[in-house]
Coordinates of C-alpha atoms in Angstrom, one line a residue:
Chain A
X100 CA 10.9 20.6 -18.2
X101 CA 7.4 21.7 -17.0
X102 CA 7.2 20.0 -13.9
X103 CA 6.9 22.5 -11.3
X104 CA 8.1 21.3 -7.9
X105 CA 6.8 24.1 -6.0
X106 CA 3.5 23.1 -6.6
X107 CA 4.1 19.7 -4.2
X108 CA 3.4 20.8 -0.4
X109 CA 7.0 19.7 1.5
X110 CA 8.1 18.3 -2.4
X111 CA 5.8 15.9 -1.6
X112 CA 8.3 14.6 1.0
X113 CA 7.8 15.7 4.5
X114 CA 8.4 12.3 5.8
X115 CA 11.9 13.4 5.1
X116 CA 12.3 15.5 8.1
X117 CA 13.5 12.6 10.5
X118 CA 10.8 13.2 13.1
X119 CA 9.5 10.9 14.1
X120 CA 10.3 7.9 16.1
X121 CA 13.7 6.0 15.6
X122 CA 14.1 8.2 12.7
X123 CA 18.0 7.0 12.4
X124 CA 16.9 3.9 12.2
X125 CA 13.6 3.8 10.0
X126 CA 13.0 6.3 7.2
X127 CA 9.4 6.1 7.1
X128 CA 6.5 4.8 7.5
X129 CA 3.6 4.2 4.8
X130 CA 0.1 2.6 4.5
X131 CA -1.5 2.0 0.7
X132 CA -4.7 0.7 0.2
X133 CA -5.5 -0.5 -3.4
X134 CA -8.9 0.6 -4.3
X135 CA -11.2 0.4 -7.6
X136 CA -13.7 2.6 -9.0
X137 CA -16.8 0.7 -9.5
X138 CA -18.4 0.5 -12.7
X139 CA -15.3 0.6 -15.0
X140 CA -12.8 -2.1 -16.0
X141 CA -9.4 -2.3 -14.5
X142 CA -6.5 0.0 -15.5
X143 CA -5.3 -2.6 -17.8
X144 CA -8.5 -3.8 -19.5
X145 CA -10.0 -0.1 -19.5
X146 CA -9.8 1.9 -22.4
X147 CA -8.4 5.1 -22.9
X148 CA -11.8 6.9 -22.3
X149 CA -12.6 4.8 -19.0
X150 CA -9.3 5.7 -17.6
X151 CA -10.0 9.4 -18.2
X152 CA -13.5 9.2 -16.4
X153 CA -11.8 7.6 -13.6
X154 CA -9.8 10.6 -13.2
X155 CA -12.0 13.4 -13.8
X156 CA -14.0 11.3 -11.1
X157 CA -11.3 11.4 -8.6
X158 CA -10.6 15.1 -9.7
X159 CA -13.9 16.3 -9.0
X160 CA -14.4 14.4 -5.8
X161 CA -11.1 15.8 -3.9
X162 CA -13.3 19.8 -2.9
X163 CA -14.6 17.3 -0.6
X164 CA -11.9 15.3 0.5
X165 CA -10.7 17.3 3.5
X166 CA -7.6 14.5 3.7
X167 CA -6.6 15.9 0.4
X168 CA -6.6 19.8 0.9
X169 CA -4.5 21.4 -1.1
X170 CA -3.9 18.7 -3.5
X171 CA -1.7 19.7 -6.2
X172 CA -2.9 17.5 -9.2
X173 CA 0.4 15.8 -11.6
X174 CA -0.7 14.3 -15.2
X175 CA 2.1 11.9 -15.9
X176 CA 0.4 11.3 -18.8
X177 CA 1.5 14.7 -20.1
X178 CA 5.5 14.7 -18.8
X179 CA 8.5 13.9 -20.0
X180 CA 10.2 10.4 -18.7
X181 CA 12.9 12.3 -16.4
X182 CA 9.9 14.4 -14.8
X183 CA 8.2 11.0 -14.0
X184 CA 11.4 9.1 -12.9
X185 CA 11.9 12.1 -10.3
X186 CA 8.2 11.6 -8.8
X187 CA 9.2 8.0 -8.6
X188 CA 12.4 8.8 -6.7
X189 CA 10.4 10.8 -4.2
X190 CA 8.3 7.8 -3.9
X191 CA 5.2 9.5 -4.8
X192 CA 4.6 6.9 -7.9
X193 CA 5.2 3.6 -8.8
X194 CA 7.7 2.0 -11.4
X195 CA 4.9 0.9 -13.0
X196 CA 2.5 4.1 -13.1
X197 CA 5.8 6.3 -14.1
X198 CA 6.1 3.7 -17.0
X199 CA 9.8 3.4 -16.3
X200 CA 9.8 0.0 -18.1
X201 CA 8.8 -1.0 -21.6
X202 CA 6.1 1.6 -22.9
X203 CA 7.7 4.7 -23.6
X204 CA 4.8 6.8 -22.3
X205 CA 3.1 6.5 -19.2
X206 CA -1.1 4.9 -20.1
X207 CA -3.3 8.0 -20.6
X208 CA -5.1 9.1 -17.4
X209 CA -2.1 8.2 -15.5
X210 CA -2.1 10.8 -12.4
X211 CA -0.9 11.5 -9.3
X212 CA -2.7 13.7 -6.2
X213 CA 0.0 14.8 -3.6
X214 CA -1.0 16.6 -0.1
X215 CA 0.6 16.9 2.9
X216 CA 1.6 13.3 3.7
X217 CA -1.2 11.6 1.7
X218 CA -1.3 10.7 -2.1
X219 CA -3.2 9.1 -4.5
X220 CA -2.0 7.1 -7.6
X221 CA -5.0 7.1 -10.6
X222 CA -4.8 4.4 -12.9
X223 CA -1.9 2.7 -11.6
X224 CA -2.7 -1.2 -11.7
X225 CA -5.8 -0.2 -9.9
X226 CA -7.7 2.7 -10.6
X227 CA -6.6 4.0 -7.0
X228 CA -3.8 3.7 -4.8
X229 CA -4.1 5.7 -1.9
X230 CA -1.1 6.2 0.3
X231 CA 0.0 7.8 3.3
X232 CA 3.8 8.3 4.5
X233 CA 5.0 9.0 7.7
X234 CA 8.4 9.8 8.9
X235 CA 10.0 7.6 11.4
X236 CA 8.4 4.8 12.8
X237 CA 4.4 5.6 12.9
X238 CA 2.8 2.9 11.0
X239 CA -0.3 3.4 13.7
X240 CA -0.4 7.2 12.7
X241 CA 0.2 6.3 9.2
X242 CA -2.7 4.0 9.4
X243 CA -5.0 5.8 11.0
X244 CA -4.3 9.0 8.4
X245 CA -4.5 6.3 5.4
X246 CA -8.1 5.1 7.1
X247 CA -9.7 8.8 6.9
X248 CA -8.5 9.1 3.7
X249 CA -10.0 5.9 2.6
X250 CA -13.2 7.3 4.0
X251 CA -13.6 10.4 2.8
X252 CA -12.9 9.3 -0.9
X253 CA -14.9 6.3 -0.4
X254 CA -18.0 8.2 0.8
X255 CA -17.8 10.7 -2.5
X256 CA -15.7 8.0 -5.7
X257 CA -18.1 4.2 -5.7
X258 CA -15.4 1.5 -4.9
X259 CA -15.5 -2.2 -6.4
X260 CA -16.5 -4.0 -3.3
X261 CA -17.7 -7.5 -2.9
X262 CA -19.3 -8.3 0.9
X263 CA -17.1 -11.8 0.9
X264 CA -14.2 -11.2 -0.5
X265 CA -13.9 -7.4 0.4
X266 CA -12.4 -4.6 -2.0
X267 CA -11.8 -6.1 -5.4
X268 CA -8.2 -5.7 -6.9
X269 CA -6.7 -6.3 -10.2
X270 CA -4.6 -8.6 -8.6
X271 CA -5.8 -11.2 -6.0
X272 CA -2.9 -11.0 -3.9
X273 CA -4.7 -7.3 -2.9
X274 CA -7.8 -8.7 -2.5
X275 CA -9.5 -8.0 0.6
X276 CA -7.9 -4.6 2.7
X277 CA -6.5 -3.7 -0.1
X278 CA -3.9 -2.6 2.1
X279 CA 0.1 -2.7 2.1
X280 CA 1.7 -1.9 5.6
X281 CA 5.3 -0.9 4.7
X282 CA 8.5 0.7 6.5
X283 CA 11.6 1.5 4.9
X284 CA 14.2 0.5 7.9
X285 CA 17.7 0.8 7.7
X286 CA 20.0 -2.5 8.9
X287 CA 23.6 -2.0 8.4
X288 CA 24.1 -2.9 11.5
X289 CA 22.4 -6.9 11.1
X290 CA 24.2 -6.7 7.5
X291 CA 27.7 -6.4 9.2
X292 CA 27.1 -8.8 11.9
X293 CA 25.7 -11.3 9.3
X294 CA 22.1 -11.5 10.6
X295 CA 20.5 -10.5 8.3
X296 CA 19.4 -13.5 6.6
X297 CA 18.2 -15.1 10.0
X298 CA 16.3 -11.9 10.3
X299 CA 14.8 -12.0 6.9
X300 CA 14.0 -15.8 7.0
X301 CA 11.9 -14.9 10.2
X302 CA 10.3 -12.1 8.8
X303 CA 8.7 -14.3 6.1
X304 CA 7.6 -16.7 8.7
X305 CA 5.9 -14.1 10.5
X306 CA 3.4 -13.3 7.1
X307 CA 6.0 -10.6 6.4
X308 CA 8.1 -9.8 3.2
X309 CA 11.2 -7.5 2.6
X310 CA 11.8 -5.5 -0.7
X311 CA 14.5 -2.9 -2.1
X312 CA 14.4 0.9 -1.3
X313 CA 11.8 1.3 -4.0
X314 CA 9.2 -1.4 -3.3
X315 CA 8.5 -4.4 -5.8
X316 CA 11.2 -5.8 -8.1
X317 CA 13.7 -3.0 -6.8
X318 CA 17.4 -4.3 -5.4
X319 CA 18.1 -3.8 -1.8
X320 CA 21.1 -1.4 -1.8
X321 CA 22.6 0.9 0.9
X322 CA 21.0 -1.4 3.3
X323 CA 17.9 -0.4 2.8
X324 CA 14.6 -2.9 3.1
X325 CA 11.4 -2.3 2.6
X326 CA 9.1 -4.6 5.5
X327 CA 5.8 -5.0 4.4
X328 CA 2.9 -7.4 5.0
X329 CA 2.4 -10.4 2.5
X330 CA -1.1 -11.0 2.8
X331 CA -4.5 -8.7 2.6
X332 CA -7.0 -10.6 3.6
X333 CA -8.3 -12.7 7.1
X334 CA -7.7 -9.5 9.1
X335 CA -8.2 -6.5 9.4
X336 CA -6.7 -3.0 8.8
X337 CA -5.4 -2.5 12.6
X338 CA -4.0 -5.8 12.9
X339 CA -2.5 -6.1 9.6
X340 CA -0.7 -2.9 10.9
X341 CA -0.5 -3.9 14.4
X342 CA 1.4 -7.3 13.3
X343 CA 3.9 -5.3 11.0
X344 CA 4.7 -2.5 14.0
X345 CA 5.2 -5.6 16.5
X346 CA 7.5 -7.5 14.8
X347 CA 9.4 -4.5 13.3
X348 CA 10.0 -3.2 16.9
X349 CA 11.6 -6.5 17.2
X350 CA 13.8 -5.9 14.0
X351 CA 14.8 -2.3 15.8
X352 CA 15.6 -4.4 18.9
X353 CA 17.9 -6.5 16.9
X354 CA 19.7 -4.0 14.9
X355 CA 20.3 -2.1 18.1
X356 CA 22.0 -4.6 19.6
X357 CA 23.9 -5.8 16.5
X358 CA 25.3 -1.9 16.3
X359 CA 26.3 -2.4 20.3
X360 CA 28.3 -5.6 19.3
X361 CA 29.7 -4.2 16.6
X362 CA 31.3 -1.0 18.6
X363 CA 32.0 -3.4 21.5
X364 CA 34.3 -6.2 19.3
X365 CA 35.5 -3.7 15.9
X366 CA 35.2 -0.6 17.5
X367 CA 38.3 1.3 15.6
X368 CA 37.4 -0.7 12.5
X369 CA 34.1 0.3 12.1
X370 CA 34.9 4.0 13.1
X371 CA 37.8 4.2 10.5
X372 CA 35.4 2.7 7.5
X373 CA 32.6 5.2 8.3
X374 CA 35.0 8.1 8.4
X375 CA 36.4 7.0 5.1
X376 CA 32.8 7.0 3.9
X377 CA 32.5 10.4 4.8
X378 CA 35.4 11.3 3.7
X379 CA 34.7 10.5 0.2
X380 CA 31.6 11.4 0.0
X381 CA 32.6 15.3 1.2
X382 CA 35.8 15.2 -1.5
X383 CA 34.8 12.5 -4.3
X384 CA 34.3 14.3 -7.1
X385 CA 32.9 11.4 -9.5
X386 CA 30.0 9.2 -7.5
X387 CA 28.0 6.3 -9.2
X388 CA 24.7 5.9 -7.9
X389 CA 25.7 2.9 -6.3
X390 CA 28.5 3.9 -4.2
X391 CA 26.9 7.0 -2.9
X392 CA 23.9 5.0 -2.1
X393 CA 26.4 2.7 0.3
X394 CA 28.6 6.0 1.3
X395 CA 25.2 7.0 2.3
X396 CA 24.6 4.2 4.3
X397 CA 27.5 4.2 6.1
X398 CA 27.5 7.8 7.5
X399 CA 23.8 7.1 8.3
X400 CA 25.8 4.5 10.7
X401 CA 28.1 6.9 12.0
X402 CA 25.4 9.1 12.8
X403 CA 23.1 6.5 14.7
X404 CA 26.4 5.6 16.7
X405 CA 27.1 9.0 17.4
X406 CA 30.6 8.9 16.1
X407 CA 30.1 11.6 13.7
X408 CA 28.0 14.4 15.1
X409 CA 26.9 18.1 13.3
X410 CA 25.6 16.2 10.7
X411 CA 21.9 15.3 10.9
X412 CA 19.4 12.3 9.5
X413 CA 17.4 15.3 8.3
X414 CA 20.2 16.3 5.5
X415 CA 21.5 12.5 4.7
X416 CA 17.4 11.6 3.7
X417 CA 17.1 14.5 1.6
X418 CA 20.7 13.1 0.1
X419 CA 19.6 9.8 -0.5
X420 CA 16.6 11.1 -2.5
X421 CA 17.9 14.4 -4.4
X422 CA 20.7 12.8 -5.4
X423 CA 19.5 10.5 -7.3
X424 CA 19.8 10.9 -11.3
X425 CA 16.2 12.7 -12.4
X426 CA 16.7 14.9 -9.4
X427 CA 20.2 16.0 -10.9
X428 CA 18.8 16.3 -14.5
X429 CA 16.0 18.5 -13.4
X430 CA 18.5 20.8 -11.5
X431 CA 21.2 20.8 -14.6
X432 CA 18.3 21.8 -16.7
X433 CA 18.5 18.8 -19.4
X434 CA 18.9 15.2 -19.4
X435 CA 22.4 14.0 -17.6
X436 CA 24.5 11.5 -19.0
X437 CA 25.6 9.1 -16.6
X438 CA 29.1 10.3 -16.3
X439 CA 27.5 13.7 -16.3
X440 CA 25.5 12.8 -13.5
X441 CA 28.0 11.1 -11.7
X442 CA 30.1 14.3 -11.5
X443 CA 26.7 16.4 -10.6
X444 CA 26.2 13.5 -7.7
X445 CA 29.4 14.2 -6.2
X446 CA 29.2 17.8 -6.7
X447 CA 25.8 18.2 -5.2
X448 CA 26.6 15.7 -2.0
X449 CA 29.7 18.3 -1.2
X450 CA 27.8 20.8 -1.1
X451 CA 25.7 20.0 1.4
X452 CA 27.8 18.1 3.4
X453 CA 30.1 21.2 3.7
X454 CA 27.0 23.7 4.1
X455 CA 26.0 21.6 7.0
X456 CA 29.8 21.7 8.4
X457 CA 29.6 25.6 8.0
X458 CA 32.3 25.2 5.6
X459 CA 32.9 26.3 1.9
X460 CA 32.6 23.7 -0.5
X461 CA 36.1 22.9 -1.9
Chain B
X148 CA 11.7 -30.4 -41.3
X149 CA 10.2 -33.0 -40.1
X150 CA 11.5 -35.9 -37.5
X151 CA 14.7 -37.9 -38.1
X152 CA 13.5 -40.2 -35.7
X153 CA 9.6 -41.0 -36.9
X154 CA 9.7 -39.0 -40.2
X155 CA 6.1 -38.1 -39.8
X156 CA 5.9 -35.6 -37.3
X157 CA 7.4 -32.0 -37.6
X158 CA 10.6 -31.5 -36.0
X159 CA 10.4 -28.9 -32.9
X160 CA 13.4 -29.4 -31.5
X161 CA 17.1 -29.2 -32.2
X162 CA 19.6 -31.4 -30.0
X163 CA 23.3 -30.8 -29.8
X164 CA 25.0 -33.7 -29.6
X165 CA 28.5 -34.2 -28.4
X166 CA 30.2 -37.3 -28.2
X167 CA 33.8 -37.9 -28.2
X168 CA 34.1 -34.5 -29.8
X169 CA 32.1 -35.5 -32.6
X170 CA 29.2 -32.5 -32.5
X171 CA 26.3 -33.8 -34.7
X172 CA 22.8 -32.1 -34.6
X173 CA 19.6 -34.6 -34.1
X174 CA 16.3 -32.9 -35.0
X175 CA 13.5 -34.6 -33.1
X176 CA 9.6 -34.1 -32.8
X177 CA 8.4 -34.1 -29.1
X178 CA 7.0 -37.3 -29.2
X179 CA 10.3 -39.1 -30.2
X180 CA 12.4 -36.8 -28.0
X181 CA 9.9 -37.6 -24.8
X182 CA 10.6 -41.3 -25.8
X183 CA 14.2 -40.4 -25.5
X184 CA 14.1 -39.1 -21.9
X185 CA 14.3 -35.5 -23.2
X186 CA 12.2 -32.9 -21.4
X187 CA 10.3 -30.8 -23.7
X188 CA 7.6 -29.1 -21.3
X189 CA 8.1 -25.9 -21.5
X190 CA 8.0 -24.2 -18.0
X191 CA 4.9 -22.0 -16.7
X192 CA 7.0 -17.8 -16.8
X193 CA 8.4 -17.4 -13.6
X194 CA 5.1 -15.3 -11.8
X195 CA 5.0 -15.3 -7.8
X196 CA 1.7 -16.1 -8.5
X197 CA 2.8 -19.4 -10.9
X198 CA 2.1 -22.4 -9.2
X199 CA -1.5 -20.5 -7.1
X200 CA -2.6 -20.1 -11.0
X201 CA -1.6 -23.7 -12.0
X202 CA -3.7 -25.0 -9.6
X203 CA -6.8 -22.2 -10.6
X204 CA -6.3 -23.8 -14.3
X205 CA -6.1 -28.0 -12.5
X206 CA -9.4 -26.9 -11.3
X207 CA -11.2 -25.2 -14.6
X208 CA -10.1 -28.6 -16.3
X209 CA -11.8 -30.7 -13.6
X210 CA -14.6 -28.5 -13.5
X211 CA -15.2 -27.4 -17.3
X212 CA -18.2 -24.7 -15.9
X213 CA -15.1 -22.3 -14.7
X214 CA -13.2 -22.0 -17.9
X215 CA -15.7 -19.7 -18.5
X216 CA -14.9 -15.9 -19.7
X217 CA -15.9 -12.5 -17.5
X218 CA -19.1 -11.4 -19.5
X219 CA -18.4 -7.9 -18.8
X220 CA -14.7 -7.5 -19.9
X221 CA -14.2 -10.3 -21.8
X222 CA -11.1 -11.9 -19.8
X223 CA -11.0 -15.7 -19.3
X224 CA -9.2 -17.7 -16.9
X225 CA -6.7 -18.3 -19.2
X226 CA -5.8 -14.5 -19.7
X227 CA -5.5 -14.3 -15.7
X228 CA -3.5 -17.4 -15.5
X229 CA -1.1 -15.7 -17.8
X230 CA -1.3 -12.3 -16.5
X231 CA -2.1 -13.0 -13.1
X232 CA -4.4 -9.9 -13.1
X233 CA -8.1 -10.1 -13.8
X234 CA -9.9 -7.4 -15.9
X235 CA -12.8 -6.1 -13.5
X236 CA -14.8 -6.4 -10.3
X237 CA -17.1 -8.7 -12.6
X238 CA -14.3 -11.3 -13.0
X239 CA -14.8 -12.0 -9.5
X240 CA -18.1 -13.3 -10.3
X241 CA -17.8 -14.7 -13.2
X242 CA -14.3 -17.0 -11.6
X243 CA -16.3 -17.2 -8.0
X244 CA -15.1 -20.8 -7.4
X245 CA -11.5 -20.5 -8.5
X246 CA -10.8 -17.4 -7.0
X247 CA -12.7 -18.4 -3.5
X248 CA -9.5 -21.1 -3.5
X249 CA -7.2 -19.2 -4.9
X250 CA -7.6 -17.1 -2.6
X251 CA -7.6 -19.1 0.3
X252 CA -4.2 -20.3 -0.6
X253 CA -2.3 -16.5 -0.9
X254 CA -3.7 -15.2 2.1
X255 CA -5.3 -18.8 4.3
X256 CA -8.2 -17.3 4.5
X257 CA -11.0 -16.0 1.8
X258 CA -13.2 -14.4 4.2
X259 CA -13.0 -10.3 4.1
X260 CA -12.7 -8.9 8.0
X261 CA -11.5 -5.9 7.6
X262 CA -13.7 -2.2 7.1
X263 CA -16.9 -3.1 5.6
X264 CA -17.7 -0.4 2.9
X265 CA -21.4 1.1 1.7
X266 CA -21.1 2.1 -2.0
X267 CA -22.5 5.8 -1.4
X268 CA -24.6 6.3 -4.9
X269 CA -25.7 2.7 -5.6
X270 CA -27.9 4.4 -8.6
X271 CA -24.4 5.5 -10.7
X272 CA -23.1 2.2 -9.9
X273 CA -26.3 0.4 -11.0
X274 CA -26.3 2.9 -14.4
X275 CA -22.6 1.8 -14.7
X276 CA -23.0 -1.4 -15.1
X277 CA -25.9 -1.4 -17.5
X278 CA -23.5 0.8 -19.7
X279 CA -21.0 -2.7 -19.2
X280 CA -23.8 -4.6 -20.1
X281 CA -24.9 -2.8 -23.0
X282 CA -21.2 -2.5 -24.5
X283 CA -20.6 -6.4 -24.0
X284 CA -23.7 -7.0 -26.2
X285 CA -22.6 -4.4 -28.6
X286 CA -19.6 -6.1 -29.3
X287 CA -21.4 -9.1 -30.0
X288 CA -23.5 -7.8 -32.1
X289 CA -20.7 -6.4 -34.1
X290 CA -19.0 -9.4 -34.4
X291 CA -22.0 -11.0 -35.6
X292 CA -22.9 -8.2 -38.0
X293 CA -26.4 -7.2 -36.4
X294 CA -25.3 -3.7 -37.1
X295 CA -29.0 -2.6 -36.9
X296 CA -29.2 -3.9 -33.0
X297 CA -25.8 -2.6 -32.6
X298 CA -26.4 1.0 -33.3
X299 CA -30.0 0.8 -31.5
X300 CA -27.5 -0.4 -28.4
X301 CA -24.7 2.5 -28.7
X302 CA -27.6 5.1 -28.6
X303 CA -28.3 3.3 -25.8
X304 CA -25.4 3.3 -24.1
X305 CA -24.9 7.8 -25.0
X306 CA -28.3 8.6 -23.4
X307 CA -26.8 6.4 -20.2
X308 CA -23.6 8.1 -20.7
X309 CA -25.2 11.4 -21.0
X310 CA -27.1 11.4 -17.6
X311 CA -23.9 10.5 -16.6
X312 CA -22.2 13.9 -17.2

């Protein structure tokens, strides 16, 4: 193992820390714009020498890219695959530019820059893919943060841009802003009540579209969703992210009130599951993935309806990242099997849940 | 094996049949098993972007001048229609018309309003994409064994590449 995690500012995550706005509710809050380097191919039609030029471009340009002070610089070109899977759980990379599927190594020149809250992907499906996270519910901030960034690299790295159609992407569906307005929110609350569905029909009416915890093609566990906008072009920038922020204030709105109905009509019901939830996860000493991810989810509850109190959104993000089965590996040292990593899980989400109870983990 | 049915055209596909618990196995060619009622089309891969690209490909047959292939990188529409990506900013030239309606179908609208951007060193770009140029008509000349051209044009393309470092 030769990543070395120290070298990430906040591990890359400070949009952990639960700060901002309806933290309990949404995790974070995150801007991307796709963006191509003019003068070369795409990632996928490049060859192996474009790819590199790309990023000694990028490289060179970031001195000057105040937004991306202090950069620390990843090659995932040159790591192993549990080193890249980790970089994905922390959602600083794609699926895709972590080569999680299919190739066995991730495409030469395959990089990621990671600053304080802003990162940028190098030869992911495009060339760039700048991103900004925030933590809570800030997708004005986030936006605002993603826009200087866009500038300052802009103004130093030539971007593919045409004056119709706007900044060119691999993939026409990009086209345009280039720009994908996401929150991660957290519904348990509309799930119980059996809402959901009327929710998520509505968001797609709205221009909207919902994803898993980890973006495209990933399964929506734990209650987790991903809202983003669907399409990039016909407006601009600050609507695209002042539609998304409108409507998911709504979606807040609505999961409020489904959490007030549900203590109002299955009060000692609901109390009794979350405290079983918590009571596995602080003795279990085998989790799956899966179940911990739910567990999770329903002490994330408990919290937001101040049943269960000591125990803060702070701790139960970092959870629902570090325990996740790269992060274990990297902290046993070698590569976990999954029954191995199961008993790590469990061992690791103890811990902390007793360290934040000021008690010794049994 | 060729067609029980015609006996002239190969077989392509195999039919299970199962009648009164009799399974026999009928090998027909498409014509005959289209005669048949039997659905041969294969289906376009399931791609969010499946039926957007069948009508991109309706209109290259309609209008034969868009079939054409990205001079720079050498992808035509029918690599985008099965990837669904296309290869480089030239693509969006070269497939101007298709994409203009393609689109205008994904978002409603194939009009940029968003930040308007000002390439900040138009000269690299400019040098960039004579070094594109230049390695598109090197490959050609390869292919058609000019290999005199083609080594004047990759000396060519290092002195551009040079300045570049």
């Amino acid at each position: 193992m030769t990543l070395d995690l120290s070298l990430l500012p906040d591990g890359g995550v400070p949009w952990l820390a639960a700060s901002g706005e309806h933290a309990d509710i949404v995790l974070s809050s995150r801007i991307r714009f796709a963006r191509n380097v003019a003068g070369y191919a795409f990632t996928a039609r490049a060859r192996d020498g474009e790819r590199l030029r790309v990023l000694a471009q990028v490289r060179d340009a970031v001195p000057r890219v105040p937004s991306l002070a202090g950069a620390a610089l990843l090659r995932l070109d040159e790591m192993t695959v549990t080193e890249r899977q980790l970089l994905h759980e922390r959602h600083l990379v794609s699926r895709e530019l972590a080569a999680l599927e299919g190739a066995p190594e991730a495409r030469s020149g395959s990089a990621v820059l990671v600053s304080n809250d802003a990162g940028v992907m190098v030869n992911e499906e495009d060339h760039l893919r700048l991103q900004v996270f925030r933590s809570g519910f800030d997708v004005a901030g986030a936006c605002q943060a993603a826009i200087k960034l866009d500038r300052e690299l802009g103004a130093e790295v030539p971007y593919a841009f045409h004056q119709e159609f706007g900044f060119l992407t691999s993939c026409p569906t990009n086209t345009g802003t280039g720009m994908r307005a996401s929150v991660l929110i957290h519904l348990p609350g509309l799930v119980l009540t059996q809402e959901i569905s009327k929710v998520l029909q509505g968001l797609q009416q709205m221009g909207l579209t919902y994803r898993g915890l980890y973006g495209e093609g990933s399964e929506v566990i734990g209650n987790f969703f991903q809202i983003s906008n669907q399409t990039t072009m016909g407006r601009s920038e600050e609507e695209l992210a002042e539609h998304l922020a409108r409507v998911v204030r709504r979606v807040i709105e609505q999961e409020t009130e489904a959490r007030r109905v549900l203590l109002r009509d299955a009060g000692y019901i609901i109390e009794d599951k979350l405290w079983r939830a918590y009571g596995t996860l602080r003795h279990a000493r085998s989790l799956p993935a899966d179940e911990a991810m739910n567990l999770l989810s329903g002490v994330r509850l408990a919290v937001g309806l101040q049943l269960l109190s000591g125990l803060s959104v702070y701790t139960l993000n970092k959870l629902l990242i570090f325990s996740q089965s790269a992060h274990l590996s990297l902290e046993a040292g070698r590569t976990l099997t999954e029954s191995e990593a199961n008993l790590a899980r469990a061992r690791h989400v103890r811990q902390a849940l007793a360290s934040e109870a000021g008690l010794a983990d049994r | 094996m060729l067609c029980e049915q015609c006996h002239e055209r190969d077989a392509v596909l195999n039919l299970t049949r199962i009648v009164a618990n009799a399974v026999t196995q009928v090998h027909l060619c498409e014509k005959c098993a289209a005669e048949q009622g039997i659905e041969t089309t294969v289906s376009m891969p399931k791609h969010p972007l499946g039926d957007f690209l069948d009508a991109v490909q309706q209109q290259a047959l309609q209008h034969p001048g868009d079939a054409a292939v990205c001079s720079q990188c050498g992808t035509s529409l029918k690599d985008f229609r099965a990837s669904g990506r296309l290869g480089c900013a030239h693509c969006y030239r070269a497939f101007e018309h298709s994409l203009r309606d393609l689109l205008r179908r994904v978002h409603g609208n194939a009009q940029h309003v968003g930040r308007r951007y000002q390439v900040p060193h138009p000269e690299i770009l400019e040098r960039d994409a004579s070094i594109g140029a230049l390695r598109a008509r090197l490959q050609e000349a390869i292919e058609r064994e000019e290999f005199e051209t083609a080594a004047s044009l990759r000396d060519q393309i290092r002195t551009l590449e040079h300045a570049a470092h």
